């Protein structure tokens, strides 16, 4: 009976060790950001400040955390890494729209959770304010836009909605621009074009188009040659005039010399 009793004790010790270490080996750590357990979109606005707090759940020991902004790491202070970590996004701008922040376990970076910033901001318009074009040429007015939500856009001319002429005007719109193409520009196309963008706010931008008459093309080479000829003629004339003036001066000096003697 003694050998069997000894083997039973060894078996109990083994099972006890398995039970002791089972939670550490079988329990997987889970990350949360602002108490959310899955990736999510954070709605925010211009100028706001957002705090993102990442925490480890179900951990049996200290876990070091990492933060990433898009593909780059975020520098964390030594006291802001173990078991919980927070990053602050301040003075949020339109450039932060769509940016992803990701929190990861240092020992196993496959364990992660991400937050995408959804920044609401009014239309921001840009483009060339002034363009000058010759009659009969083609021109493009491009109104660049950044907006969230996406803006509805229109072209105005001289304070009225632009009346599109077939085979003369063409409009192309993307999420980033509104483009007006004018084929074979006429004098009547001269004026101020206004880009109108509307989302939760309305913004406008003016584009000034100046149409000049088509002029005859004058070859530049003959003009340069004629200018050189005129310049040389003037130079030779001045040199000849100078020699004549010098001779007159010498003749005028001779009588004075004779009188002095």
Coordinates of N, CA and C in Angstrom, one line a residue:
X1 N 0.8 -1.2 0.0 CA 0.0 0.0 0.0 C 0.8 1.3 0.0
X2 N 2.1 1.2 0.6 CA 2.9 2.3 0.7 C 3.3 2.9 -0.7
X3 N 3.7 2.0 -1.6 CA 4.1 2.5 -2.9 C 2.9 3.2 -3.6
X4 N 1.7 2.7 -3.5 CA 0.6 3.3 -4.1 C 0.2 4.6 -3.5
X5 N 0.4 4.7 -2.2 CA 0.2 5.9 -1.5 C 1.1 7.0 -1.9
X6 N 2.4 6.7 -2.1 CA 3.4 7.6 -2.6 C 3.1 8.1 -4.0
X7 N 2.7 7.2 -4.8 CA 2.4 7.6 -6.2 C 1.1 8.6 -6.2
X8 N 0.2 8.3 -5.4 CA -1.0 9.2 -5.3 C -0.6 10.6 -4.8
X9 N 0.3 10.6 -3.9 CA 0.7 12.0 -3.4 C 1.4 12.8 -4.5
X10 N 2.3 12.1 -5.3 CA 2.9 12.7 -6.4 C 1.9 13.2 -7.4
X11 N 0.9 12.4 -7.7 CA -0.1 12.8 -8.6 C -0.9 14.1 -8.1
X12 N -1.2 14.1 -6.8 CA -1.9 15.2 -6.3 C -1.1 16.5 -6.4
X13 N 0.3 16.4 -6.1 CA 1.1 17.5 -6.2 C 1.1 18.1 -7.6
X14 N 1.2 17.2 -8.6 CA 1.2 17.6 -10.0 C -0.1 18.3 -10.4
X15 N -1.2 17.8 -10.0 CA -2.5 18.4 -10.3 C -2.6 19.8 -9.6
X16 N -2.0 19.9 -8.4 CA -2.0 21.1 -7.7 C -1.2 22.2 -8.4
X17 N 0.0 21.8 -8.9 CA 0.8 22.7 -9.7 C 0.0 23.2 -11.0
X18 N -0.7 22.2 -11.6 CA -1.4 22.6 -12.8 C -2.5 23.6 -12.5
X19 N -3.2 23.3 -11.4 CA -4.3 24.2 -11.0 C -3.7 25.6 -10.7
X20 N -2.5 25.7 -10.0 CA -1.9 27.0 -9.6 C -1.6 27.8 -10.8
X21 N -1.0 27.1 -11.8 CA -0.5 27.8 -13.0 C -1.5 27.9 -14.1
X22 N -2.6 27.3 -14.0 CA -3.6 27.3 -15.1 C -4.1 28.7 -15.4
X23 N -4.5 29.5 -14.4 CA -5.0 30.8 -14.7 C -4.0 31.7 -15.5
X24 N -2.8 31.6 -15.1 CA -1.7 32.4 -15.8 C -1.5 32.0 -17.2
X25 N -1.6 30.7 -17.5 CA -1.3 30.3 -18.8 C -2.5 30.3 -19.7
X26 N -3.7 30.0 -19.2 CA -4.9 29.9 -20.0 C -5.7 31.2 -20.1
X27 N -5.6 32.1 -19.2 CA -6.3 33.3 -19.2 C -5.6 34.3 -20.1
X28 N -6.2 34.9 -21.2 CA -5.6 35.8 -22.1 C -6.0 37.2 -21.7
X29 N -5.0 38.1 -21.8 CA -5.3 39.5 -21.4 C -6.1 40.2 -22.5
X30 N -6.9 41.1 -22.1 CA -7.8 41.9 -23.0 C -7.5 43.4 -22.8
X31 N -7.5 44.1 -23.9 CA -7.3 45.6 -23.8 C -8.6 46.3 -24.0
X32 N -8.7 47.4 -23.3 CA -9.9 48.3 -23.5 C -9.3 49.7 -23.7
X33 N -10.1 50.5 -24.4 CA -9.8 52.0 -24.5 C -11.1 52.7 -24.2
X34 N -11.0 53.5 -23.1 CA -12.1 54.2 -22.6 C -13.3 53.3 -22.3
X35 N -12.9 52.1 -21.8 CA -13.9 51.1 -21.3 C -14.5 50.4 -22.5
X36 N -14.0 50.6 -23.7 CA -14.6 49.8 -24.9 C -13.6 48.7 -25.2
X37 N -14.2 47.5 -25.5 CA -13.4 46.3 -25.7 C -13.1 46.1 -27.2
X38 N -13.7 46.8 -28.1 CA -13.5 46.6 -29.5 C -13.1 48.0 -30.2
X39 N -12.5 47.8 -31.4 CA -12.1 49.0 -32.1 C -13.4 49.9 -32.3
X40 N -13.2 51.2 -32.3 CA -14.3 52.1 -32.4 C -13.9 53.4 -33.0
X41 N -14.9 54.2 -33.4 CA -14.7 55.5 -34.0 C -15.1 56.6 -32.9
X42 N -14.2 57.5 -32.7 CA -14.5 58.6 -31.7 C -14.8 59.9 -32.4
X43 N -16.1 60.3 -32.2 CA -16.6 61.5 -32.9 C -16.1 62.7 -32.0
X44 N -15.5 63.7 -32.7 CA -15.0 64.9 -32.1 C -15.1 66.1 -33.0
X45 N -14.6 67.3 -32.5 CA -14.7 68.5 -33.3 C -13.4 69.3 -33.3
X46 N -13.3 70.3 -34.1 CA -12.2 71.2 -34.2 C -11.9 71.8 -32.8
X47 N -10.6 71.9 -32.4 CA -10.3 72.5 -31.2 C -10.5 71.8 -29.9
X48 N -11.1 70.6 -30.1 CA -11.4 69.8 -28.9 C -10.1 69.1 -28.4
X49 N -10.2 68.5 -27.2 CA -9.2 67.7 -26.6 C -9.8 66.4 -26.1
X50 N -9.1 65.3 -26.6 CA -9.6 64.0 -26.3 C -8.5 63.2 -25.5
X51 N -9.0 62.4 -24.5 CA -8.1 61.6 -23.8 C -8.4 60.1 -24.1
X52 N -7.4 59.3 -24.4 CA -7.6 57.9 -24.7 C -6.9 57.1 -23.7
X53 N -7.6 56.3 -22.9 CA -7.0 55.6 -21.8 C -7.1 54.1 -22.1
X54 N -6.0 53.5 -22.2 CA -5.9 52.0 -22.5 C -5.6 51.3 -21.2
X55 N -6.3 50.2 -21.0 CA -6.1 49.4 -19.8 C -6.1 47.9 -20.1
X56 N -5.3 47.1 -19.3 CA -5.3 45.7 -19.5 C -6.3 45.0 -18.5
X57 N -7.1 44.1 -19.1 CA -8.0 43.4 -18.3 C -7.6 41.9 -18.2
X58 N -7.9 41.2 -17.1 CA -7.6 39.8 -17.0 C -6.1 39.5 -16.9
X59 N -5.3 40.4 -16.4 CA -3.9 40.2 -16.4 C -3.5 39.7 -15.0
X60 N -2.5 38.8 -14.9 CA -2.1 38.2 -13.7 C -0.7 38.8 -13.3
X61 N -0.1 39.6 -14.1 CA 1.1 40.2 -13.8 C 1.2 41.6 -14.5
X62 N 2.2 42.3 -14.2 CA 2.3 43.6 -14.9 C 2.5 43.5 -16.4
X63 N 1.8 44.3 -17.1 CA 1.9 44.3 -18.6 C 2.3 45.7 -19.1
X64 N 3.3 45.7 -20.0 CA 3.7 47.0 -20.5 C 2.9 47.3 -21.8
X65 N 2.5 48.5 -22.0 CA 1.7 48.9 -23.1 C 2.4 49.8 -24.1
X66 N 2.0 49.8 -25.3 CA 2.6 50.7 -26.4 C 1.4 51.4 -27.0
X67 N 1.7 52.6 -27.5 CA 0.7 53.4 -28.2 C 1.3 53.8 -29.6
X68 N 0.5 53.7 -30.6 CA 0.9 54.1 -32.0 C -0.1 55.1 -32.5
X69 N 0.5 56.1 -33.2 CA -0.4 57.0 -34.0 C -0.1 56.7 -35.5
X70 N -1.0 56.2 -36.2 CA -0.8 55.6 -37.5 C 0.3 54.6 -37.4
X71 N 1.4 54.8 -38.2 CA 2.5 53.9 -38.1 C 3.6 54.2 -37.1
X72 N 3.5 55.4 -36.5 CA 4.6 55.8 -35.6 C 4.3 55.6 -34.2
X73 N 5.3 55.4 -33.4 CA 5.1 55.2 -31.9 C 4.9 56.5 -31.2
X74 N 4.2 56.4 -30.1 CA 3.9 57.6 -29.3 C 4.8 57.5 -28.0
X75 N 5.6 58.5 -27.8 CA 6.5 58.5 -26.6 C 5.7 58.6 -25.3
X76 N 6.0 57.6 -24.4 CA 5.2 57.6 -23.1 C 6.2 57.7 -22.0
X77 N 5.8 58.4 -20.9 CA 6.6 58.5 -19.7 C 6.6 57.2 -19.0
X78 N 7.7 56.9 -18.2 CA 7.8 55.6 -17.5 C 6.7 55.3 -16.7
X79 N 6.0 56.2 -16.1 CA 4.9 55.9 -15.2 C 3.6 55.8 -16.0
X80 N 3.6 55.8 -17.3 CA 2.4 55.8 -18.1 C 2.5 54.6 -19.1
X81 N 3.0 53.5 -18.6 CA 3.2 52.3 -19.5 C 2.6 51.0 -18.9
X82 N 2.6 50.9 -17.6 CA 2.3 49.6 -17.0 C 0.8 49.4 -16.7
X83 N 0.2 48.4 -17.2 CA -1.2 48.0 -17.0 C -2.2 49.0 -17.5
X84 N -1.9 50.3 -17.4 CA -2.8 51.3 -18.0 C -2.0 52.4 -18.6
X85 N -2.5 53.1 -19.7 CA -1.7 54.1 -20.3 C -2.7 55.1 -21.0
X86 N -2.4 56.4 -20.9 CA -3.3 57.3 -21.5 C -2.5 58.3 -22.4
X87 N -3.1 58.7 -23.5 CA -2.6 59.7 -24.4 C -3.6 60.8 -24.6
X88 N -3.2 62.0 -24.7 CA -4.1 63.1 -24.9 C -3.9 63.8 -26.3
X89 N -4.9 63.9 -27.0 CA -4.9 64.6 -28.3 C -5.5 66.0 -28.1
X90 N -4.7 67.0 -28.2 CA -5.2 68.4 -27.9 C -5.2 69.2 -29.2
X91 N -6.0 70.3 -29.1 CA -6.1 71.2 -30.3 C -6.4 70.4 -31.6
X92 N -7.4 69.6 -31.6 CA -7.7 68.8 -32.7 C -8.0 69.7 -34.0
X93 N -7.4 69.3 -35.1 CA -7.6 70.0 -36.3 C -8.1 69.1 -37.4
X94 N -8.4 69.7 -38.6 CA -8.9 68.9 -39.7 C -7.9 67.8 -40.1
X95 N -6.6 68.1 -39.9 CA -5.6 67.1 -40.2 C -5.6 65.8 -39.4
X96 N -6.3 65.9 -38.2 CA -6.5 64.7 -37.4 C -7.6 63.8 -37.8
X97 N -8.4 64.3 -38.7 CA -9.6 63.5 -39.2 C -9.1 62.2 -39.8
X98 N -9.6 61.1 -39.4 CA -9.2 59.8 -39.9 C -8.0 59.2 -39.4
X99 N -7.3 59.8 -38.4 CA -6.1 59.3 -37.8 C -6.5 58.2 -36.8
X100 N -5.6 57.1 -36.9 CA -5.9 55.9 -36.0 C -4.9 55.9 -34.9
X101 N -5.3 55.7 -33.7 CA -4.5 55.5 -32.5 C -4.7 54.0 -32.1
X102 N -3.6 53.3 -31.8 CA -3.6 51.9 -31.5 C -2.8 51.6 -30.2
X103 N -3.5 50.9 -29.3 CA -2.8 50.5 -28.1 C -2.5 49.0 -28.2
X104 N -1.2 48.6 -27.8 CA -0.8 47.2 -28.0 C -0.1 46.7 -26.7
X105 N -0.2 45.4 -26.5 CA 0.7 44.8 -25.4 C 2.1 44.7 -25.9
X106 N 3.0 45.0 -25.1 CA 4.4 45.0 -25.5 C 4.9 43.6 -25.8
X107 N 4.5 42.6 -24.9 CA 4.9 41.2 -25.0 C 4.3 40.5 -26.2
X108 N 3.1 40.9 -26.6 CA 2.3 40.3 -27.6 C 1.5 41.3 -28.4
X109 N 2.2 41.9 -29.4 CA 1.6 43.0 -30.1 C 0.4 42.6 -31.0
X110 N 0.1 41.3 -31.1 CA -1.2 40.9 -31.8 C -2.4 41.3 -30.9
X111 N -2.2 41.5 -29.6 CA -3.2 42.0 -28.7 C -3.3 43.5 -28.8
X112 N -4.3 44.0 -29.4 CA -4.4 45.5 -29.7 C -5.8 45.9 -29.8
X113 N -6.0 47.2 -29.7 CA -7.3 47.9 -29.9 C -7.0 49.3 -30.5
X114 N -7.9 49.7 -31.4 CA -7.7 50.9 -32.1 C -8.9 51.9 -32.0
X115 N -8.5 53.2 -32.1 CA -9.5 54.2 -32.1 C -9.3 55.1 -33.3
X116 N -10.3 55.4 -34.1 CA -10.2 56.3 -35.3 C -10.9 57.6 -35.0
X117 N -10.2 58.7 -35.2 CA -10.8 60.0 -34.9 C -11.7 60.5 -36.1
X118 N -12.9 60.8 -35.8 CA -13.9 61.3 -36.8 C -14.1 62.8 -36.4
X119 N -13.4 63.7 -37.1 CA -13.4 65.1 -36.8 C -14.4 65.8 -37.7
X120 N -15.4 66.5 -37.1 CA -16.3 67.3 -37.8 C -15.8 68.7 -38.0
X121 N -15.7 69.2 -39.2 CA -15.2 70.5 -39.4 C -15.9 71.1 -40.7
X122 N -16.1 72.4 -40.8 CA -16.7 73.1 -41.9 C -15.8 73.1 -43.1
X123 N -16.3 73.4 -44.3 CA -15.4 73.3 -45.5 C -14.3 74.3 -45.4
X124 N -13.1 73.9 -45.9 CA -11.9 74.7 -46.0 C -11.6 74.7 -47.5
X125 N -11.7 75.9 -48.1 CA -11.6 76.1 -49.6 C -10.2 76.7 -50.0
X126 N -9.7 76.3 -51.1 CA -8.4 76.9 -51.6 C -8.4 76.8 -53.1
X127 N -7.5 77.5 -53.7 CA -7.3 77.5 -55.2 C -6.7 78.8 -55.7
X128 N -6.4 78.9 -57.0 CA -5.8 80.1 -57.6 C -6.9 81.2 -57.7
X129 N -6.6 82.3 -57.0 CA -7.6 83.4 -57.0 C -7.8 84.1 -58.3
X130 N -6.7 84.3 -59.1 CA -6.8 85.0 -60.3 C -6.2 84.2 -61.5
X131 N -6.9 84.3 -62.6 CA -6.3 83.7 -63.8 C -6.6 84.6 -65.0
X132 N -5.6 84.7 -65.9 CA -5.8 85.5 -67.1 C -5.6 84.5 -68.3
X133 N -6.5 84.6 -69.2 CA -6.5 83.7 -70.3 C -6.9 84.4 -71.6
X134 N -6.4 83.9 -72.7 CA -6.7 84.6 -74.0 C -7.9 84.0 -74.6
X135 N -8.6 84.8 -75.4 CA -9.8 84.3 -76.1 C -9.5 83.1 -76.9
X136 N -10.4 82.1 -76.9 CA -10.2 80.9 -77.7 C -9.4 79.8 -77.0
X137 N -8.8 80.1 -75.8 CA -8.1 79.1 -75.1 C -9.0 78.4 -74.1
X138 N -8.5 77.3 -73.5 CA -9.2 76.5 -72.5 C -8.7 76.9 -71.1
X139 N -9.5 76.8 -70.1 CA -9.1 77.2 -68.8 C -9.8 76.3 -67.8
X140 N -9.2 76.0 -66.6 CA -9.8 75.3 -65.5 C -9.8 76.1 -64.2
X141 N -10.9 76.1 -63.6 CA -11.0 76.7 -62.2 C -11.2 75.6 -61.3
X142 N -10.2 75.4 -60.4 CA -10.3 74.3 -59.4 C -10.4 74.8 -58.0
X143 N -11.5 74.4 -57.4 CA -11.8 74.8 -56.0 C -11.6 73.6 -55.1
X144 N -10.4 73.6 -54.4 CA -10.1 72.5 -53.5 C -10.9 72.6 -52.2
X145 N -11.3 71.5 -51.7 CA -12.2 71.5 -50.5 C -11.8 70.4 -49.5
X146 N -11.7 70.7 -48.3 CA -11.6 69.7 -47.2 C -12.8 70.0 -46.3
X147 N -13.6 68.9 -46.0 CA -14.8 69.1 -45.2 C -15.2 67.7 -44.6
X148 N -15.8 67.7 -43.4 CA -16.4 66.6 -42.8 C -17.6 67.0 -42.0
X149 N -18.8 66.6 -42.4 CA -19.2 65.7 -43.5 C -18.9 66.4 -44.9
X150 N -18.9 65.5 -46.0 CA -18.6 66.0 -47.3 C -19.6 67.1 -47.7
X151 N -19.1 68.2 -48.3 CA -19.9 69.3 -48.6 C -20.6 69.2 -50.0
X152 N -21.8 69.8 -50.1 CA -22.5 69.9 -51.4 C -21.9 71.2 -52.0
X153 N -21.6 71.2 -53.3 CA -20.9 72.3 -53.9 C -21.6 72.7 -55.2
X154 N -21.4 74.1 -55.5 CA -22.0 74.7 -56.7 C -21.1 75.8 -57.2
X155 N -21.2 76.1 -58.5 CA -20.5 77.3 -59.0 C -21.5 78.4 -59.3
X156 N -21.1 79.6 -58.9 CA -21.9 80.8 -59.2 C -21.0 81.7 -60.1
X157 N -21.7 82.5 -60.9 CA -20.9 83.5 -61.6 C -21.6 84.9 -61.5
X158 N -20.8 85.9 -61.0 CA -21.4 87.2 -60.8 C -22.7 87.1 -59.9
X159 N -22.6 86.4 -58.8 CA -23.7 86.3 -57.8 C -24.9 85.5 -58.2
X160 N -24.9 84.8 -59.4 CA -26.0 84.0 -59.9 C -25.4 82.6 -60.1
X161 N -26.3 81.6 -60.0 CA -25.9 80.2 -60.3 C -25.4 80.1 -61.7
X162 N -24.3 79.5 -62.0 CA -23.7 79.5 -63.3 C -24.6 78.7 -64.3
X163 N -24.9 79.3 -65.4 CA -25.7 78.7 -66.4 C -24.8 77.9 -67.3
X164 N -24.8 76.6 -67.3 CA -23.9 75.7 -68.0 C -24.3 75.7 -69.5
X165 N -23.3 75.9 -70.3 CA -23.6 75.8 -71.8 C -22.9 74.5 -72.3
X166 N -23.7 73.8 -73.1 CA -23.2 72.5 -73.6 C -22.0 72.8 -74.5
X167 N -21.0 71.9 -74.4 CA -19.8 71.9 -75.1 C -18.9 73.1 -74.8
X168 N -19.3 73.9 -73.7 CA -18.5 75.0 -73.3 C -18.1 74.9 -71.9
X169 N -19.0 74.5 -71.0 CA -18.7 74.3 -69.6 C -18.8 72.8 -69.3
X170 N -17.9 72.4 -68.4 CA -17.9 71.0 -67.8 C -17.5 71.1 -66.4
X171 N -18.3 70.4 -65.5 CA -18.0 70.4 -64.1 C -17.7 68.9 -63.6
X172 N -16.6 68.8 -62.9 CA -16.2 67.5 -62.3 C -16.1 67.7 -60.8
X173 N -16.7 66.8 -60.0 CA -16.6 66.9 -58.5 C -16.1 65.6 -57.9
X174 N -15.2 65.8 -57.0 CA -14.7 64.7 -56.2 C -14.9 65.0 -54.7
X175 N -14.5 64.2 -53.8 CA -14.5 64.5 -52.4 C -13.6 65.6 -52.0
X176 N -12.6 65.9 -52.9 CA -11.6 66.9 -52.6 C -11.6 68.1 -53.4
X177 N -12.4 68.2 -54.5 CA -12.4 69.4 -55.3 C -13.7 69.5 -56.2
X178 N -13.9 70.7 -56.6 CA -14.9 71.0 -57.6 C -14.2 71.8 -58.7
X179 N -14.3 71.2 -59.9 CA -13.5 71.7 -61.1 C -14.5 72.2 -62.2
X180 N -14.2 73.4 -62.6 CA -15.0 74.0 -63.7 C -14.0 74.1 -64.9
X181 N -14.4 73.4 -66.0 CA -13.6 73.5 -67.3 C -14.4 74.4 -68.3
X182 N -13.7 75.4 -68.9 CA -14.3 76.2 -69.9 C -13.5 76.0 -71.2
X183 N -14.2 75.6 -72.2 CA -13.6 75.3 -73.5 C -13.8 76.5 -74.5
X184 N -12.7 76.9 -75.1 CA -12.7 78.0 -76.1 C -13.4 79.3 -75.4
X185 N -12.6 79.8 -74.5 CA -13.1 81.0 -73.7 C -13.5 82.1 -74.6
X186 N -14.6 82.8 -74.1 CA -15.1 84.0 -74.8 C -15.0 85.2 -73.9
X187 N -15.2 86.4 -74.5 CA -15.1 87.6 -73.7 C -16.2 87.6 -72.6
X188 N -17.4 86.9 -73.0 CA -18.5 86.9 -72.0 C -18.2 86.0 -70.8
X189 N -17.1 85.2 -70.9 CA -16.7 84.4 -69.7 C -15.9 85.2 -68.7
X190 N -15.6 86.4 -69.0 CA -14.9 87.2 -68.1 C -15.8 87.5 -66.8
X191 N -15.2 87.4 -65.6 CA -16.0 87.7 -64.4 C -15.5 87.0 -63.2
X192 N -16.3 87.1 -62.1 CA -16.0 86.5 -60.9 C -16.8 85.2 -60.7
X193 N -16.1 84.1 -60.5 CA -16.8 82.8 -60.2 C -16.6 82.5 -58.7
X194 N -17.8 82.1 -58.1 CA -17.8 81.8 -56.7 C -18.0 80.3 -56.5
X195 N -17.1 79.7 -55.7 CA -17.3 78.3 -55.3 C -18.1 78.3 -54.0
X196 N -19.2 77.6 -54.0 CA -20.1 77.6 -52.9 C -20.1 76.2 -52.3
X197 N -19.8 76.0 -51.0 CA -19.7 74.7 -50.3 C -20.6 74.7 -49.1
X198 N -21.4 73.7 -49.0 CA -22.4 73.7 -47.8 C -22.3 72.3 -47.2
X199 N -22.0 72.3 -45.9 CA -22.2 71.1 -45.1 C -23.0 71.5 -43.8
X200 N -22.4 71.5 -42.6 CA -23.1 72.0 -41.5 C -22.8 73.5 -41.3
X201 N -21.9 74.0 -42.2 CA -21.7 75.5 -42.3 C -21.5 75.8 -43.8
X202 N -21.7 77.0 -44.2 CA -21.6 77.4 -45.6 C -20.3 78.3 -45.7
X203 N -19.5 77.9 -46.7 CA -18.3 78.6 -47.0 C -18.2 78.9 -48.5
X204 N -17.6 80.1 -48.9 CA -17.5 80.4 -50.3 C -16.1 80.9 -50.6
X205 N -15.7 80.8 -51.8 CA -14.4 81.4 -52.3 C -14.5 81.9 -53.7
X206 N -14.0 83.1 -54.0 CA -14.1 83.8 -55.3 C -12.9 83.5 -56.1
X207 N -13.1 83.2 -57.4 CA -12.1 83.0 -58.4 C -12.4 84.1 -59.5
X208 N -11.3 84.9 -59.8 CA -11.5 85.9 -60.8 C -10.8 85.5 -62.2
X209 N -11.6 85.5 -63.2 CA -11.2 85.1 -64.5 C -11.1 86.4 -65.4
X210 N -10.0 86.7 -66.0 CA -9.8 87.8 -66.9 C -9.5 87.3 -68.3
X211 N -10.4 87.7 -69.3 CA -10.2 87.2 -70.6 C -9.7 88.3 -71.5
X212 N -8.6 88.1 -72.1 CA -8.0 89.2 -72.9 C -8.1 88.8 -74.4
X213 N -8.1 89.8 -75.3 CA -8.3 89.6 -76.7 C -7.1 88.9 -77.3
X214 N -7.4 88.1 -78.2 CA -6.3 87.3 -78.9 C -5.5 88.3 -79.7
X215 N -4.2 88.4 -79.5 CA -3.4 89.4 -80.2 C -2.6 88.6 -81.2
X216 N -2.1 89.4 -82.3 CA -1.3 88.8 -83.3 C 0.1 88.5 -82.7
X217 N 0.6 87.5 -83.2 CA 1.9 87.0 -82.7 C 3.1 87.8 -83.4
X218 N 3.9 88.5 -82.7 CA 5.0 89.3 -83.2 C 6.3 88.5 -83.0
X219 N 7.1 88.2 -84.1 CA 8.3 87.4 -83.9 C 9.3 88.3 -83.1
X220 N 9.9 87.7 -82.1 CA 10.8 88.5 -81.2 C 12.2 88.7 -81.8
X221 N 12.6 87.8 -82.7 CA 14.0 87.9 -83.3 C 14.2 89.2 -84.1
X222 N 13.3 89.6 -85.0 CA 13.5 90.8 -85.7 C 13.5 92.0 -84.8
X223 N 12.7 92.0 -83.7 CA 12.7 93.2 -82.8 C 14.0 93.3 -82.1
X224 N 14.6 92.2 -81.7 CA 15.9 92.2 -81.1 C 17.0 92.7 -82.1
X225 N 16.9 92.3 -83.3 CA 17.9 92.7 -84.3 C 17.8 94.2 -84.6
X226 N 16.6 94.6 -84.7 CA 16.4 96.1 -85.0 C 16.9 96.9 -83.8
X227 N 16.6 96.5 -82.6 CA 17.1 97.2 -81.4 C 18.6 97.3 -81.4
X228 N 19.3 96.2 -81.8 CA 20.8 96.2 -81.8 C 21.3 97.2 -82.9
X229 N 20.7 97.2 -84.0 CA 21.1 98.1 -85.1 C 20.9 99.6 -84.6
X230 N 19.8 99.9 -84.0 CA 19.6 101.3 -83.5 C 20.6 101.6 -82.5
X231 N 20.9 100.7 -81.6 CA 21.9 101.0 -80.5 C 23.2 101.3 -81.1
X232 N 23.7 100.4 -82.1 CA 25.0 100.6 -82.7 C 25.1 101.9 -83.4
X233 N 24.0 102.3 -84.1 CA 23.9 103.5 -84.9 C 24.1 104.7 -84.0
X234 N 23.4 104.7 -82.8 CA 23.5 105.8 -81.8 C 24.9 105.9 -81.3
X235 N 25.6 104.7 -81.0 CA 26.9 104.7 -80.5 C 27.9 105.3 -81.5
X236 N 27.8 104.9 -82.8 CA 28.7 105.5 -83.8 C 28.5 107.0 -84.0
X237 N 27.2 107.4 -83.9 CA 26.9 108.8 -84.0 C 27.5 109.6 -82.9
X238 N 27.4 109.1 -81.7 CA 28.0 109.8 -80.6 C 29.5 109.9 -80.7
X239 N 30.1 108.8 -81.2 CA 31.6 108.8 -81.3 C 32.0 109.9 -82.3
X240 N 31.3 109.9 -83.5 CA 31.7 110.9 -84.6 C 31.4 112.3 -84.1
X241 N 30.3 112.5 -83.3 CA 30.0 113.9 -82.8 C 31.1 114.3 -81.8
X242 N 31.6 113.3 -81.0 CA 32.6 113.6 -80.0 C 33.9 114.1 -80.7
X243 N 34.3 113.4 -81.8 CA 35.5 113.8 -82.5 C 35.4 115.2 -83.1
X244 N 34.2 115.5 -83.6 CA 34.0 116.8 -84.2 C 34.1 117.9 -83.1
X245 N 33.5 117.6 -82.0 CA 33.5 118.6 -80.9 C 35.0 118.8 -80.4
X246 N 35.8 117.8 -80.3 CA 37.1 117.9 -79.9 C 38.0 118.8 -80.9
X247 N 37.7 118.6 -82.2 CA 38.4 119.5 -83.2 C 38.1 120.9 -83.0
X248 N 36.8 121.2 -82.8 CA 36.4 122.6 -82.6 C 37.0 123.2 -81.4
X249 N 37.2 122.4 -80.4 CA 37.8 122.9 -79.1 C 39.2 123.3 -79.3
X250 N 40.0 122.5 -80.1 CA 41.4 122.7 -80.4 C 41.6 124.0 -81.2
X251 N 40.7 124.2 -82.2 CA 40.8 125.4 -83.0 C 40.6 126.7 -82.2
X252 N 39.7 126.6 -81.2 CA 39.4 127.7 -80.4 C 40.5 128.0 -79.4
X253 N 41.3 127.1 -79.1 CA 42.4 127.3 -78.2 C 43.6 128.0 -78.8
X254 N 43.9 127.9 -80.1 CA 45.1 128.4 -80.8 C 45.2 129.9 -80.7
X255 N 44.3 130.8 -81.0 CA 44.4 132.2 -80.9 C 44.8 132.7 -79.5
X256 N 44.3 132.0 -78.5 CA 44.6 132.4 -77.1 C 46.1 132.2 -76.8
X257 N 46.7 131.1 -77.3 CA 48.1 130.8 -77.1 C 48.9 131.9 -77.8
X258 N 48.6 132.3 -79.0 CA 49.4 133.3 -79.7 C 49.3 134.7 -79.0
X259 N 48.2 135.0 -78.4 CA 48.1 136.3 -77.7 C 48.9 136.3 -76.5
X260 N 49.0 135.1 -75.8 CA 49.8 135.0 -74.6 C 51.2 135.2 -74.9
X261 N 51.7 134.7 -76.0 CA 53.1 134.9 -76.4 C 53.4 136.3 -76.7

